[in-house]
PDB file of C-alpha atoms in Angstrom:
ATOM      1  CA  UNK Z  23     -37.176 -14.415 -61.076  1.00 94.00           C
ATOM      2  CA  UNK Z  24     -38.531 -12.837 -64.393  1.00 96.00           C
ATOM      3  CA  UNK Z  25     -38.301  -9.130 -64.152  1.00 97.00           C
ATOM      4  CA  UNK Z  26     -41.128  -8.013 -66.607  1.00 98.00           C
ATOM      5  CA  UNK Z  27     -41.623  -4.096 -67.904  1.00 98.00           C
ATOM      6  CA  UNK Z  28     -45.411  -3.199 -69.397  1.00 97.00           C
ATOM      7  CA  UNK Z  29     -45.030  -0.135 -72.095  1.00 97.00           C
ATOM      8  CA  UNK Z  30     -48.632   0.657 -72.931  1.00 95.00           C
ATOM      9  CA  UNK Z  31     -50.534   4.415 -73.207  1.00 92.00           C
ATOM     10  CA  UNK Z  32     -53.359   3.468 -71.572  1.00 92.00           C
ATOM     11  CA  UNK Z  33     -53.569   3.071 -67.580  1.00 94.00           C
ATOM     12  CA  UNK Z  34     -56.208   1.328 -67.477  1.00 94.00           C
ATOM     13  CA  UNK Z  35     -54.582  -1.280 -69.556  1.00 93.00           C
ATOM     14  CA  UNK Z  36     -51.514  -1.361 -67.570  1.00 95.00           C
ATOM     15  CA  UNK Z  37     -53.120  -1.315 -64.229  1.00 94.00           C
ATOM     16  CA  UNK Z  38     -54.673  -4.909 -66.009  1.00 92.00           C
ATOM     17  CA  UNK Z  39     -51.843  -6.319 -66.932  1.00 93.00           C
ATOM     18  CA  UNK Z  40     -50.793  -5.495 -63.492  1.00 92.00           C
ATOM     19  CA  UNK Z  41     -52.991  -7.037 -61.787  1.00 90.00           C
ATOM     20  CA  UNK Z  42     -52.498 -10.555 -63.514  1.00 89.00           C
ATOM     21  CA  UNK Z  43     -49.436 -11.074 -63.227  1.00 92.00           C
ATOM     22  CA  UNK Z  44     -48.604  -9.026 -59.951  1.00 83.00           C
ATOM     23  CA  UNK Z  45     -49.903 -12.915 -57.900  1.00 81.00           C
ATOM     24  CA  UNK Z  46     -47.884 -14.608 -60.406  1.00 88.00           C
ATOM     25  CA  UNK Z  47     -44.481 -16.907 -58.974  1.00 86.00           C
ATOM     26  CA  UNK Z  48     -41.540 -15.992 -60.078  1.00 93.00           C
ATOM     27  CA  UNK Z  49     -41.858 -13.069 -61.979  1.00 95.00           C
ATOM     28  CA  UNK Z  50     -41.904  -9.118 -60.587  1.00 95.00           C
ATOM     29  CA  UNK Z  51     -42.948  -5.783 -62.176  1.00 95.00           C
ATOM     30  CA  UNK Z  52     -39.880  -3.675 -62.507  1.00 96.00           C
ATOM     31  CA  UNK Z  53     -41.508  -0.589 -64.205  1.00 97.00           C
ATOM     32  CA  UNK Z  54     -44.486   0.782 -66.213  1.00 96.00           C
ATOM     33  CA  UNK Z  55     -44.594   3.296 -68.977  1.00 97.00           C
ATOM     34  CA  UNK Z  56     -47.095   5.140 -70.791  1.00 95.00           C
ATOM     35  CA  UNK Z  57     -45.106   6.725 -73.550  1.00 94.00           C
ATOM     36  CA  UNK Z  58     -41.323   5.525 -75.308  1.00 93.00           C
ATOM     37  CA  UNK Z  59     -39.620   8.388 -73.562  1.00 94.00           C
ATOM     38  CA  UNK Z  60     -40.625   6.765 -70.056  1.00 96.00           C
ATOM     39  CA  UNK Z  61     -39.673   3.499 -70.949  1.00 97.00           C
ATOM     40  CA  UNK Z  62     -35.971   4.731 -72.644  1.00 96.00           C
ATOM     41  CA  UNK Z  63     -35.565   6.417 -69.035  1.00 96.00           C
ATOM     42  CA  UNK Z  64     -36.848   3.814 -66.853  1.00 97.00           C
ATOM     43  CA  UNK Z  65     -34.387   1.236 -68.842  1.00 96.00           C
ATOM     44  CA  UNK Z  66     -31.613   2.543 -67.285  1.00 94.00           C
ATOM     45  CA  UNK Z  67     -31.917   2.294 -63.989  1.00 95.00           C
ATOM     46  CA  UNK Z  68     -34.386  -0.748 -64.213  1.00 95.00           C
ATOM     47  CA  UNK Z  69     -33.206  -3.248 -66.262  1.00 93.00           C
ATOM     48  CA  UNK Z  70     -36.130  -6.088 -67.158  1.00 97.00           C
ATOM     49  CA  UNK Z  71     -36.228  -9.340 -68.660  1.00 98.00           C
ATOM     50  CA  UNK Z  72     -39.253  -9.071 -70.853  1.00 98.00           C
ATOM     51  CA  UNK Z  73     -40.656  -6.225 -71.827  1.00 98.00           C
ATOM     52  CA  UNK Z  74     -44.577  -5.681 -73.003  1.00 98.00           C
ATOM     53  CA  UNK Z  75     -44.596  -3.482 -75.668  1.00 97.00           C
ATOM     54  CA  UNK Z  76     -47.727  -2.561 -77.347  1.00 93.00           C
ATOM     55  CA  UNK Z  77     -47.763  -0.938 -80.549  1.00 85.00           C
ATOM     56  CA  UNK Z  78     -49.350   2.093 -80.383  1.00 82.00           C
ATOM     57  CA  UNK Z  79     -47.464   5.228 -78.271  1.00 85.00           C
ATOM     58  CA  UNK Z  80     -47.959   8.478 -78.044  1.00 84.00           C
ATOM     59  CA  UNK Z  81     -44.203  10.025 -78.802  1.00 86.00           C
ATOM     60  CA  UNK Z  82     -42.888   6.910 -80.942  1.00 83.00           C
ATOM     61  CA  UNK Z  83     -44.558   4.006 -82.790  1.00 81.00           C
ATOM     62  CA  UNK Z  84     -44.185   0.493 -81.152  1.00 83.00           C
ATOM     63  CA  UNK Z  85     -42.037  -0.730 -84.060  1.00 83.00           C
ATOM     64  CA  UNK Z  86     -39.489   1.983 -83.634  1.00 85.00           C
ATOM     65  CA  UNK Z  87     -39.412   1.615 -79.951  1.00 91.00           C
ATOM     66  CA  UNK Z  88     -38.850  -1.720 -80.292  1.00 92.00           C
ATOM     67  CA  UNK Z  89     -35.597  -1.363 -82.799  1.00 87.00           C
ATOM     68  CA  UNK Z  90     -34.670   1.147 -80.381  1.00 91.00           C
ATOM     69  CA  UNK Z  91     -34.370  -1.605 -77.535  1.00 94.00           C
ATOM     70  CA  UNK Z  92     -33.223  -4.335 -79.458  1.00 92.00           C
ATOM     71  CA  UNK Z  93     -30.349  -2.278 -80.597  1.00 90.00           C
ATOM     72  CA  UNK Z  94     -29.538  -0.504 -77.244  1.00 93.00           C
ATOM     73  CA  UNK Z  95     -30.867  -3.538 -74.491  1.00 94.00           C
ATOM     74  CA  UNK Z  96     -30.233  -6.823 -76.759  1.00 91.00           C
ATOM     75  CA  UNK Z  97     -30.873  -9.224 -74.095  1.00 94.00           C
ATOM     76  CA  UNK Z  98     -34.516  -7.806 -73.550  1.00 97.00           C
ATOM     77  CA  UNK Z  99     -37.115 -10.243 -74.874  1.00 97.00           C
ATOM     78  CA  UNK Z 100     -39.977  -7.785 -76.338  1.00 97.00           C
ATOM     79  CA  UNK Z 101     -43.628  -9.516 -76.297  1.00 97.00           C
ATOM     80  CA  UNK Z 102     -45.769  -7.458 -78.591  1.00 95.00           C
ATOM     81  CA  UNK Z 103     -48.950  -7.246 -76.745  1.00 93.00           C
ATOM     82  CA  UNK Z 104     -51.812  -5.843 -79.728  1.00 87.00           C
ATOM     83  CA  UNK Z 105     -54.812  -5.035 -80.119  1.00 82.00           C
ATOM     84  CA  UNK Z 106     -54.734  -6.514 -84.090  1.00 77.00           C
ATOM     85  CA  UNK Z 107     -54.806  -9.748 -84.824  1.00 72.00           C
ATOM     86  CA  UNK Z 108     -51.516 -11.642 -85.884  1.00 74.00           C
ATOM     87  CA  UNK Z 109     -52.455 -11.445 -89.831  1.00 71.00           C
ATOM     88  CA  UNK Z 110     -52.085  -7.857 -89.542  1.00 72.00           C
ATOM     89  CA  UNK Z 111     -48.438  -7.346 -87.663  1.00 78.00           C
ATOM     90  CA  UNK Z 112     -47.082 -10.265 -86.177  1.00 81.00           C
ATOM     91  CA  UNK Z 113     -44.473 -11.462 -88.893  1.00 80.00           C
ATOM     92  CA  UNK Z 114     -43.593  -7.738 -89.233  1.00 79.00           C
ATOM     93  CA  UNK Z 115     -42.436  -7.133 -85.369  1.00 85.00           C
ATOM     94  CA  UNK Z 116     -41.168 -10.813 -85.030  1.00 86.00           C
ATOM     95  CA  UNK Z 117     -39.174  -9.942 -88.156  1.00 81.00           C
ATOM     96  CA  UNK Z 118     -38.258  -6.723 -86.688  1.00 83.00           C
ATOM     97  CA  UNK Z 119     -36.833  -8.173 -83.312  1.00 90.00           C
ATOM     98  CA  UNK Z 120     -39.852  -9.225 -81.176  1.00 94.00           C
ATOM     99  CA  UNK Z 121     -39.646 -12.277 -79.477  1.00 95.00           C
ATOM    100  CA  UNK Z 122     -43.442 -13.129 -79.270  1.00 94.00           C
ATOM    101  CA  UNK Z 123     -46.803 -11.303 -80.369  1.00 92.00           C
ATOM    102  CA  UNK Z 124     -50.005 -11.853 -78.653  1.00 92.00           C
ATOM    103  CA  UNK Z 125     -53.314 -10.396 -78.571  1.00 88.00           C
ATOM    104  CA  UNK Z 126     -54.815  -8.485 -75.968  1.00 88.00           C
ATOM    105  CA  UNK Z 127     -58.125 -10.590 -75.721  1.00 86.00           C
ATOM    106  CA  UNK Z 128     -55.457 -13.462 -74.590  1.00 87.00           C
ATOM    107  CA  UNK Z 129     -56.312 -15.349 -71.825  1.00 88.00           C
ATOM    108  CA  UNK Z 130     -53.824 -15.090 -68.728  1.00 90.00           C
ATOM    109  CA  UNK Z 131     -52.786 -19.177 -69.673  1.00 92.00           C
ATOM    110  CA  UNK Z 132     -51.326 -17.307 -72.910  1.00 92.00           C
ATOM    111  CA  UNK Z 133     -49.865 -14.524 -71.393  1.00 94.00           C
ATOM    112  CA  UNK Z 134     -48.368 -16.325 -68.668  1.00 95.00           C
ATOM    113  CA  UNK Z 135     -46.807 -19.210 -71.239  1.00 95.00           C
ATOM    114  CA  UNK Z 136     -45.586 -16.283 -73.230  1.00 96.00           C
ATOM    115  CA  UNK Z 137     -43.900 -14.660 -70.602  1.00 97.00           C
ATOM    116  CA  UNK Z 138     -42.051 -17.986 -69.947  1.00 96.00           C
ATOM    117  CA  UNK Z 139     -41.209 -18.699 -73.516  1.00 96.00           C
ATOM    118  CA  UNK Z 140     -39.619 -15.323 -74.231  1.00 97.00           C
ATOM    119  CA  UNK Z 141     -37.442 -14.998 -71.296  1.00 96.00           C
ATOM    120  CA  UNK Z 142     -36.029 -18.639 -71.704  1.00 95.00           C
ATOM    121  CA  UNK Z 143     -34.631 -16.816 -75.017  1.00 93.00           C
ATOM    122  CA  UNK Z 144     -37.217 -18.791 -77.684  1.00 93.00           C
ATOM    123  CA  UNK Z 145     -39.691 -17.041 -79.278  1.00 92.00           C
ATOM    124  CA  UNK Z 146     -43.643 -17.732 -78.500  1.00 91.00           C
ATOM    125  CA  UNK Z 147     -45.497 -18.121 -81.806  1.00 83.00           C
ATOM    126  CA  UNK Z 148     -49.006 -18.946 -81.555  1.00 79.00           C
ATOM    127  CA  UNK Z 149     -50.792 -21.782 -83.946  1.00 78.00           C
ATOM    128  CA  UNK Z 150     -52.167 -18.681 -86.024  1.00 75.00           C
ATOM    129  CA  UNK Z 151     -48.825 -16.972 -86.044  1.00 74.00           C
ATOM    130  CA  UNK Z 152     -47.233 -20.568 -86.525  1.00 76.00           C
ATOM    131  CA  UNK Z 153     -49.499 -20.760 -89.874  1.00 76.00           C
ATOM    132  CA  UNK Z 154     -48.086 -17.371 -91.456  1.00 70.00           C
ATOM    133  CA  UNK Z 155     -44.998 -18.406 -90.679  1.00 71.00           C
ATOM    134  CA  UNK Z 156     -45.260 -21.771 -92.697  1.00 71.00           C
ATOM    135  CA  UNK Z 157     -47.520 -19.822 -95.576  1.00 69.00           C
ATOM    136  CA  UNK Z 158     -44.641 -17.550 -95.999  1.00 63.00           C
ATOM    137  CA  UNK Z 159     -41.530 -19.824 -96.064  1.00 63.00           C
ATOM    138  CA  UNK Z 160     -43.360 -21.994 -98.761  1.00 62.00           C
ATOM    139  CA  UNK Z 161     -43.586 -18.723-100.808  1.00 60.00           C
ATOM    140  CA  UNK Z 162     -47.135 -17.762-101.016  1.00 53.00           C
ATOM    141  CA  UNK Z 163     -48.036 -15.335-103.076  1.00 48.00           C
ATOM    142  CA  UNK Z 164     -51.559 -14.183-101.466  1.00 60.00           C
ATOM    143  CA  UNK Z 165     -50.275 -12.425 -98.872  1.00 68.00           C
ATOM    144  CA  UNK Z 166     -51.482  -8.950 -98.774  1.00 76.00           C
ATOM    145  CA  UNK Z 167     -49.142  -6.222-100.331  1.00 79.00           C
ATOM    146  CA  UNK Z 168     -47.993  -4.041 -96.719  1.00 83.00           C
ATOM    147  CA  UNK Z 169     -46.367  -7.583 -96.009  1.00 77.00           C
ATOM    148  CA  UNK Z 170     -43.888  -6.759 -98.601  1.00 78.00           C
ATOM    149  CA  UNK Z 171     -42.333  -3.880 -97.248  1.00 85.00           C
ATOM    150  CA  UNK Z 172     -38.940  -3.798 -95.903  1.00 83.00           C
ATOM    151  CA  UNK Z 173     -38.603  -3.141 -91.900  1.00 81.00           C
ATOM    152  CA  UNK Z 174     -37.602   0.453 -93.047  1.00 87.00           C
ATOM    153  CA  UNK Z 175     -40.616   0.723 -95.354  1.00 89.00           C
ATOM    154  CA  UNK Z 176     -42.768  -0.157 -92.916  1.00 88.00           C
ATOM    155  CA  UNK Z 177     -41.508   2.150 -89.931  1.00 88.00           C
ATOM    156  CA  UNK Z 178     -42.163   4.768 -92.713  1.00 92.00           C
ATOM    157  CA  UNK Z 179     -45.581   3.459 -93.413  1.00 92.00           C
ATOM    158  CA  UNK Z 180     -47.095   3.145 -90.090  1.00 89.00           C
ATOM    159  CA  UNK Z 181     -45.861   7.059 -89.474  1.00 91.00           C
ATOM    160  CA  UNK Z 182     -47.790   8.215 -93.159  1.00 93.00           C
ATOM    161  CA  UNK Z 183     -51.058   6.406 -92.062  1.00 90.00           C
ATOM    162  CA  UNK Z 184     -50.827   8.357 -88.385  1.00 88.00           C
ATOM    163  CA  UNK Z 185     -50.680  11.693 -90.722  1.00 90.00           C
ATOM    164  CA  UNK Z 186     -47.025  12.324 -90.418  1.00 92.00           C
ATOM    165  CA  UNK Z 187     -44.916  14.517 -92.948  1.00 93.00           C
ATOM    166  CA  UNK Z 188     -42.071  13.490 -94.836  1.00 94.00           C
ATOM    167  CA  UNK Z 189     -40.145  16.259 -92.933  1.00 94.00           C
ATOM    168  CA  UNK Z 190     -41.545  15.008 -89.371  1.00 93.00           C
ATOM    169  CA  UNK Z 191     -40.847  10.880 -90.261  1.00 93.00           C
ATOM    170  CA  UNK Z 192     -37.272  12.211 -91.213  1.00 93.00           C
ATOM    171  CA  UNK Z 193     -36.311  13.668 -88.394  1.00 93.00           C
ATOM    172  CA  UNK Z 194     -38.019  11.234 -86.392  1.00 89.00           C
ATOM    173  CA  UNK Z 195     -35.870   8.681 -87.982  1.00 90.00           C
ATOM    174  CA  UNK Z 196     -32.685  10.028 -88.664  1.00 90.00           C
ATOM    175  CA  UNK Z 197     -32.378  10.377 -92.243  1.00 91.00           C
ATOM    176  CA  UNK Z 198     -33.084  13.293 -94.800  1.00 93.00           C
ATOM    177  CA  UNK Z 199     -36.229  14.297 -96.355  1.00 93.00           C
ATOM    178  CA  UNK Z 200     -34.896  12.870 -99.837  1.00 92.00           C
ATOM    179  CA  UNK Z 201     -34.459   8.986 -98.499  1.00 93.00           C
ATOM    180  CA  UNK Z 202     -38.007   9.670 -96.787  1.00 93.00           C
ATOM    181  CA  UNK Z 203     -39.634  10.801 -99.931  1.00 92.00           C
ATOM    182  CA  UNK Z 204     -37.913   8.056-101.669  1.00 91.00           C
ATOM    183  CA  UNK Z 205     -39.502   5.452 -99.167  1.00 92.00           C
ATOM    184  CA  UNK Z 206     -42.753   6.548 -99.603  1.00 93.00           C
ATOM    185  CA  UNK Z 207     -42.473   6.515-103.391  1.00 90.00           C
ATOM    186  CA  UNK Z 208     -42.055   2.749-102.706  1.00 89.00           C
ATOM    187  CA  UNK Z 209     -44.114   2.258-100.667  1.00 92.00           C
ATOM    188  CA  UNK Z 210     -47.197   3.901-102.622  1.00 89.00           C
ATOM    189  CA  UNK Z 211     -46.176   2.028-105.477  1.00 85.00           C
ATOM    190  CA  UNK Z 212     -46.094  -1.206-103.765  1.00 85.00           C
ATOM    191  CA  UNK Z 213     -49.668  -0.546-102.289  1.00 87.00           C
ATOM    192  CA  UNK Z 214     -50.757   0.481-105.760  1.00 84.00           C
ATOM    193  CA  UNK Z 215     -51.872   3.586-104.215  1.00 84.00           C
ATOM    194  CA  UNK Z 216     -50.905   7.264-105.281  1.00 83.00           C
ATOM    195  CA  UNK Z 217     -51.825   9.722-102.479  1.00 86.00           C
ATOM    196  CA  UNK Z 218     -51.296   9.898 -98.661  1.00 89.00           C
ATOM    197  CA  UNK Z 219     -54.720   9.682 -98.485  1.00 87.00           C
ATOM    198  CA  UNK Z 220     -55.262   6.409-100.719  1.00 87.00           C
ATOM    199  CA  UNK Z 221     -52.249   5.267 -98.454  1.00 90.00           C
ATOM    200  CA  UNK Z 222     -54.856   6.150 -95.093  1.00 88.00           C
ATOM    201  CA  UNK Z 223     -57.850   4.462 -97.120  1.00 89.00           C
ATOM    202  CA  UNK Z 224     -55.829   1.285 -97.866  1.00 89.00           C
ATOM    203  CA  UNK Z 225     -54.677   1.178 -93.881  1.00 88.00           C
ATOM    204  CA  UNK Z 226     -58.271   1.586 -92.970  1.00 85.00           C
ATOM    205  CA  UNK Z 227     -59.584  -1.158 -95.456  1.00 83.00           C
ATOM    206  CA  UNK Z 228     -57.115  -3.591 -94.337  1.00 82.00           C
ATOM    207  CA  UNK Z 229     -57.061  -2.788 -90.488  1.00 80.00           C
ATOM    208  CA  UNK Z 230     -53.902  -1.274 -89.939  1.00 81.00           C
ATOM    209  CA  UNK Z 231     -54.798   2.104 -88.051  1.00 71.00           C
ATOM    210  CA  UNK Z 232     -53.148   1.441 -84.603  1.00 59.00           C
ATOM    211  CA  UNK Z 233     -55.117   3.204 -82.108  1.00 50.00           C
TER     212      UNK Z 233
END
């Protein structure tokens, strides 16, 4: 029996999720969550198999929930379930622990193979995922510049783009306001950018505002 875990902010979308694989053999619902702190809480007392994570929470971003587990609950499989595309985050969760990234417009064949994949301890990469993958190991160099940042770079990055201070994303993530400031230095001059707001254009131009 898969013991599965959805970790999503919007009820509707759990409540879907839910519902298709509720009917499904061999696989139960141990919990839902709507924000990180529910999940954290509901982890333990209900341990899962697979967990559904999608990106966007209201009291942590998906990316540092899903350090959090993979450091505290190791033998959780995470499946990233988006609503972005794989060119936009999938090597960046994979590389930061996930075990699988899928979109939400998946059909239930995909989310159901997934599911299976994961908990069997392999990772699910899609054909699309499958070709970024190859793309980077041969050492393309057209990739688009966010793809460059370190996993600490980015946890950093996807707080600036949500409007975060330096102050807030350091206490957040455990570290002083000086190695914050120093990140975003970085990071802005990896983007080629030199504002918070140039940073929030360049997020919206390439897609990268989680909702």
């Amino acid at each position: 029996m898969i013991r599965l875990a959805i970790v999503d902010d919007h009820a509707i979308v759990r409540a879907g999720f839910k519902e298709m694989l509720s009917e499904e053999l061999g696989m139960t619902i141990e919990f839902e969550a709507g924000t990180a702190e529910e999940a954290q809480v509901a982890l333990r007392t209900q341990p899962c198999d697979v967990l559904l994570l999608d990106l966007s929470l209201p009291d942590l971003s998906g990316i540092d929930l899903l350090r959090t587990i993979k450091q505290r609950h190791d033998d959780i499989q995470v499946l990233i379930i988006s609503s972005f595309s794989e060119e936009r985050y999938a090597l960046s969760m994979i590389r930061n622990g996930a075990s699988g990234y899928l979109c939400k417009d998946c059909d239930r064949t995909d989310l159901i193979n997934a599911i299976h994949t994961v908990a069997q301890g392999r990772r699910y990469v899609s054909k699309k995922t499958a070709e970024l993958l190859a793309s980077e190991m041969a050492g393309e160099s057209n990739k688009p510049a966010h793809e460059l940042l370190s996993e600490r770079e980015l946890q950093v990055f996807m707080r600036l783009i949500k409007g975060d201070t330096v102050s807030t994303i350091a206490e957040a993530l455990h570290l002083s306001v000086k190695t914050v400031s120093t990140y975003r230095s970085r990071i802005l001059e990896k983007l080629m950018v030199s504002s918070n707001a140039e940073l929030a254009t360049y997020a919206h131009q390439h897609g990268l505002l989680v909702c």
